[in-house]
Amino acid sequence: KEQMAQLKSDLEAMEAQLNTVTSEKDNIPFLGMSLSKAAYNTTMWSIIGVLVLALALFVVRFKRSHIHTTEARKNFNELEKEFDAYRVKALEKEQRLGRLLQDEKNKQLKLAK
């Protein structure tokens, strides 16, 4: 009877020790908290999912902004070309009017003499 009682107490101690080791194996310390493996996996995959979503959002917004920037540069270059053409026309017009004015001045000088 004594040996059976001893064996039962040893068995209970071993079961308690087994439960302790099993709970230590099933828990992972994370940020100072003890999480079960399932909770840890869920937390990690949630964080990864959020980061992937944020990256996808960033890539989409970057592409959209890049398209707008490219279009704005293209429009700016076209506008700059138009402005250069206008500047050349305005300079030619100014020179032509200056020549006409000088011709008229010369005519007036000849008539005055």
Coordinates of N, CA and C in Angstrom, one line a residue:
K1 N 0.8 -1.2 0.0 CA 0.0 0.0 0.0 C 0.9 1.3 0.0
E2 N 1.9 1.2 0.8 CA 2.8 2.3 0.8 C 3.5 2.6 -0.5
Q3 N 3.9 1.5 -1.1 CA 4.5 1.7 -2.5 C 3.5 2.2 -3.5
M4 N 2.3 1.8 -3.4 CA 1.2 2.3 -4.3 C 1.0 3.8 -4.1
A5 N 0.9 4.1 -2.8 CA 0.7 5.6 -2.5 C 1.9 6.4 -3.0
Q6 N 3.1 5.8 -2.8 CA 4.3 6.5 -3.3 C 4.3 6.7 -4.8
L7 N 3.9 5.6 -5.5 CA 3.8 5.6 -6.9 C 2.7 6.6 -7.4
K8 N 1.6 6.6 -6.7 CA 0.5 7.6 -7.1 C 1.0 9.0 -6.9
S9 N 1.7 9.3 -5.8 CA 2.2 10.7 -5.6 C 3.2 11.0 -6.6
D10 N 4.1 10.1 -7.0 CA 5.1 10.3 -8.0 C 4.4 10.6 -9.4
L11 N 3.3 9.8 -9.6 CA 2.6 10.0 -10.9 C 1.9 11.3 -10.9
E12 N 1.3 11.8 -9.8 CA 0.7 13.1 -9.7 C 1.8 14.2 -9.9
A13 N 2.9 14.0 -9.3 CA 4.0 15.0 -9.5 C 4.5 15.1 -10.9
M14 N 4.6 13.9 -11.5 CA 5.0 13.8 -12.9 C 4.0 14.5 -13.8
E15 N 2.7 14.2 -13.5 CA 1.6 14.8 -14.3 C 1.6 16.3 -14.2
A16 N 1.9 16.8 -13.0 CA 1.9 18.3 -12.7 C 3.1 18.9 -13.5
Q17 N 4.2 18.2 -13.4 CA 5.4 18.6 -14.1 C 5.2 18.6 -15.6
L18 N 4.5 17.6 -16.1 CA 4.2 17.5 -17.5 C 3.3 18.6 -18.0
N19 N 2.3 18.9 -17.1 CA 1.4 20.0 -17.4 C 2.1 21.3 -17.5
T20 N 3.0 21.5 -16.5 CA 3.8 22.8 -16.5 C 4.7 22.9 -17.8
V21 N 5.4 21.8 -18.1 CA 6.2 21.8 -19.3 C 5.4 22.0 -20.6
T22 N 4.2 21.4 -20.6 CA 3.4 21.5 -21.8 C 2.9 22.9 -21.9
S23 N 2.5 23.6 -20.8 CA 2.0 25.0 -20.9 C 3.1 25.9 -21.3
E24 N 4.3 25.6 -20.8 CA 5.5 26.4 -21.2 C 5.8 26.3 -22.7
K25 N 5.6 25.1 -23.2 CA 5.9 24.8 -24.6 C 4.8 25.5 -25.5
D26 N 3.6 25.5 -25.0 CA 2.5 26.1 -25.8 C 2.4 27.6 -25.7
N27 N 3.1 28.2 -24.8 CA 3.1 29.7 -24.7 C 4.4 30.3 -25.2
I28 N 4.3 31.4 -25.8 CA 5.4 32.1 -26.3 C 5.4 33.5 -25.7
P29 N 6.6 33.9 -25.1 CA 6.6 35.3 -24.5 C 6.8 36.3 -25.7
F30 N 5.9 37.3 -25.7 CA 5.9 38.3 -26.8 C 5.6 39.6 -26.1
L31 N 6.5 40.6 -26.2 CA 6.3 41.9 -25.7 C 5.9 41.8 -24.2
G32 N 6.6 41.0 -23.5 CA 6.4 40.9 -22.0 C 5.1 40.1 -21.7
M33 N 4.4 39.6 -22.6 CA 3.1 38.8 -22.4 C 3.4 37.4 -22.8
S34 N 2.7 36.5 -22.1 CA 2.8 35.1 -22.5 C 1.5 34.8 -23.4
L35 N 1.8 34.5 -24.6 CA 0.7 34.2 -25.6 C 0.7 32.8 -26.0
S36 N -0.4 32.2 -26.2 CA -0.5 30.8 -26.8 C 0.1 30.9 -28.2
K37 N 0.5 29.8 -28.7 CA 1.0 29.7 -30.1 C 0.0 30.2 -31.1
A38 N -1.3 29.8 -30.9 CA -2.4 30.2 -31.8 C -2.5 31.7 -31.8
A39 N -2.6 32.3 -30.6 CA -2.7 33.8 -30.5 C -1.5 34.5 -31.1
Y40 N -0.3 33.9 -30.8 CA 0.9 34.5 -31.4 C 0.9 34.5 -32.9
N41 N 0.5 33.3 -33.5 CA 0.4 33.2 -35.0 C -0.6 34.2 -35.5
T42 N -1.8 34.3 -34.9 CA -2.8 35.2 -35.3 C -2.3 36.6 -35.3
T43 N -1.7 37.0 -34.2 CA -1.1 38.3 -34.0 C -0.1 38.6 -35.1
M44 N 0.8 37.7 -35.3 CA 1.9 37.9 -36.3 C 1.3 38.1 -37.7
W45 N 0.4 37.2 -38.1 CA -0.2 37.2 -39.4 C -1.1 38.5 -39.6
S46 N -1.7 38.9 -38.5 CA -2.5 40.2 -38.6 C -1.5 41.3 -38.9
I47 N -0.4 41.4 -38.2 CA 0.6 42.5 -38.4 C 1.1 42.4 -39.8
I48 N 1.4 41.2 -40.3 CA 1.9 41.1 -41.6 C 0.9 41.5 -42.6
G49 N -0.4 41.1 -42.4 CA -1.5 41.5 -43.3 C -1.6 43.0 -43.4
V50 N -1.6 43.7 -42.2 CA -1.7 45.1 -42.2 C -0.6 45.8 -42.9
L51 N 0.6 45.3 -42.7 CA 1.8 45.8 -43.4 C 1.7 45.6 -44.9
V52 N 1.2 44.5 -45.3 CA 1.1 44.2 -46.8 C 0.0 45.2 -47.4
L53 N -1.1 45.3 -46.6 CA -2.1 46.3 -47.1 C -1.6 47.7 -47.2
A54 N -0.8 48.1 -46.2 CA -0.2 49.5 -46.2 C 0.7 49.6 -47.4
L55 N 1.5 48.6 -47.6 CA 2.4 48.6 -48.8 C 1.7 48.7 -50.1
A56 N 0.6 47.9 -50.2 CA -0.2 48.0 -51.4 C -0.8 49.4 -51.6
L57 N -1.3 49.9 -50.5 CA -1.9 51.3 -50.6 C -0.9 52.3 -51.0
F58 N 0.3 52.2 -50.4 CA 1.4 53.1 -50.8 C 1.8 53.0 -52.2
V59 N 1.9 51.8 -52.7 CA 2.3 51.5 -54.1 C 1.2 52.1 -55.1
V60 N -0.1 51.9 -54.8 CA -1.2 52.4 -55.6 C -1.1 54.0 -55.6
R61 N -1.0 54.6 -54.4 CA -1.0 56.0 -54.4 C 0.3 56.6 -55.1
F62 N 1.4 55.9 -54.9 CA 2.6 56.3 -55.6 C 2.4 56.3 -57.1
K63 N 1.9 55.2 -57.6 CA 1.7 55.1 -59.1 C 0.7 56.2 -59.6
R64 N -0.4 56.4 -58.8 CA -1.3 57.5 -59.2 C -0.6 58.9 -59.2
S65 N 0.1 59.1 -58.2 CA 0.9 60.4 -58.1 C 1.9 60.5 -59.2
H66 N 2.5 59.4 -59.5 CA 3.5 59.4 -60.6 C 2.9 59.7 -61.9
I67 N 1.7 59.2 -62.2 CA 1.0 59.4 -63.4 C 0.6 60.9 -63.5
H68 N 0.1 61.5 -62.4 CA -0.2 62.9 -62.4 C 1.0 63.8 -62.6
T69 N 2.1 63.4 -62.0 CA 3.3 64.2 -62.1 C 3.8 64.1 -63.6
T70 N 3.8 62.9 -64.2 CA 4.2 62.8 -65.6 C 3.3 63.7 -66.5
E71 N 2.1 63.6 -66.2 CA 1.1 64.4 -67.0 C 1.4 65.9 -66.8
A72 N 1.6 66.3 -65.6 CA 1.9 67.7 -65.3 C 3.2 68.2 -66.0
R73 N 4.2 67.3 -66.0 CA 5.5 67.7 -66.7 C 5.2 67.8 -68.2
K74 N 4.5 66.9 -68.7 CA 4.2 66.9 -70.2 C 3.4 68.2 -70.5
N75 N 2.4 68.5 -69.7 CA 1.7 69.8 -70.0 C 2.6 71.0 -69.8
F76 N 3.4 71.0 -68.8 CA 4.4 72.1 -68.6 C 5.3 72.3 -69.8
N77 N 5.8 71.2 -70.3 CA 6.7 71.2 -71.5 C 6.0 71.8 -72.7
E78 N 4.7 71.3 -72.9 CA 3.9 71.9 -74.1 C 3.7 73.4 -73.9
L79 N 3.3 73.8 -72.7 CA 3.1 75.2 -72.4 C 4.3 76.0 -72.6
E80 N 5.5 75.4 -72.2 CA 6.7 76.2 -72.4 C 7.0 76.3 -73.8
K81 N 6.8 75.3 -74.6 CA 7.0 75.4 -76.1 C 6.1 76.5 -76.7
E82 N 4.8 76.5 -76.3 CA 3.9 77.5 -76.8 C 4.4 78.9 -76.4
F83 N 4.8 79.0 -75.2 CA 5.3 80.3 -74.7 C 6.5 80.8 -75.5
D84 N 7.4 79.9 -75.7 CA 8.6 80.2 -76.5 C 8.2 80.7 -77.9
A85 N 7.2 80.0 -78.5 CA 6.8 80.3 -79.9 C 6.1 81.7 -79.8
Y86 N 5.3 82.0 -78.8 CA 4.7 83.3 -78.6 C 5.7 84.4 -78.4
R87 N 6.8 84.1 -77.6 CA 7.8 85.1 -77.4 C 8.5 85.4 -78.7
V88 N 8.8 84.4 -79.5 CA 9.5 84.7 -80.8 C 8.5 85.5 -81.7
K89 N 7.2 85.2 -81.8 CA 6.3 85.9 -82.6 C 6.2 87.4 -82.1
A90 N 6.2 87.5 -80.8 CA 6.1 88.9 -80.2 C 7.3 89.7 -80.5
L91 N 8.5 89.1 -80.5 CA 9.7 89.7 -80.8 C 9.8 90.1 -82.3
E92 N 9.3 89.2 -83.1 CA 9.3 89.6 -84.6 C 8.3 90.7 -84.8
K93 N 7.1 90.7 -84.2 CA 6.2 91.7 -84.3 C 6.7 93.1 -83.8
E94 N 7.4 93.0 -82.7 CA 8.0 94.3 -82.1 C 9.0 94.8 -83.1
Q95 N 9.9 93.9 -83.7 CA 10.9 94.4 -84.6 C 10.3 94.9 -85.9
R96 N 9.2 94.3 -86.4 CA 8.5 94.8 -87.6 C 7.9 96.2 -87.3
L97 N 7.3 96.3 -86.2 CA 6.7 97.6 -85.8 C 7.7 98.7 -85.6
G98 N 8.9 98.3 -85.1 CA 10.0 99.2 -84.9 C 10.5 99.6 -86.3
R99 N 10.6 98.7 -87.2 CA 11.1 99.1 -88.6 C 10.1 100.0 -89.2
L100 N 8.8 99.7 -89.1 CA 7.8 100.6 -89.7 C 7.8 102.0 -89.1
L101 N 8.0 102.0 -87.8 CA 8.1 103.3 -87.1 C 9.3 104.1 -87.6
Q102 N 10.5 103.4 -87.7 CA 11.7 104.0 -88.2 C 11.5 104.5 -89.6
D103 N 10.8 103.7 -90.5 CA 10.6 104.1 -91.8 C 9.7 105.4 -91.9
E104 N 8.7 105.4 -91.0 CA 7.9 106.6 -91.0 C 8.6 107.8 -90.5
K105 N 9.5 107.6 -89.5 CA 10.3 108.7 -89.0 C 11.3 109.2 -90.2
N106 N 11.8 108.3 -90.9 CA 12.7 108.6 -92.0 C 11.9 109.4 -93.1
K107 N 10.7 109.0 -93.4 CA 9.9 109.7 -94.4 C 9.6 111.1 -93.9
Q108 N 9.3 111.2 -92.6 CA 9.0 112.5 -92.0 C 10.2 113.4 -92.1
L109 N 11.4 112.9 -91.9 CA 12.6 113.7 -91.9 C 12.8 114.1 -93.4
K110 N 12.6 113.3 -94.3 CA 12.8 113.6 -95.7 C 11.8 114.7 -96.2
L111 N 10.6 114.6 -95.7 CA 9.6 115.6 -96.1 C 9.9 116.9 -95.4
A112 N 10.4 116.9 -94.2 CA 10.7 118.1 -93.5 C 11.9 118.8 -94.1
K113 N 12.8 118.2 -94.8 CA 13.9 118.8 -95.4 C 13.5 119.4 -96.7

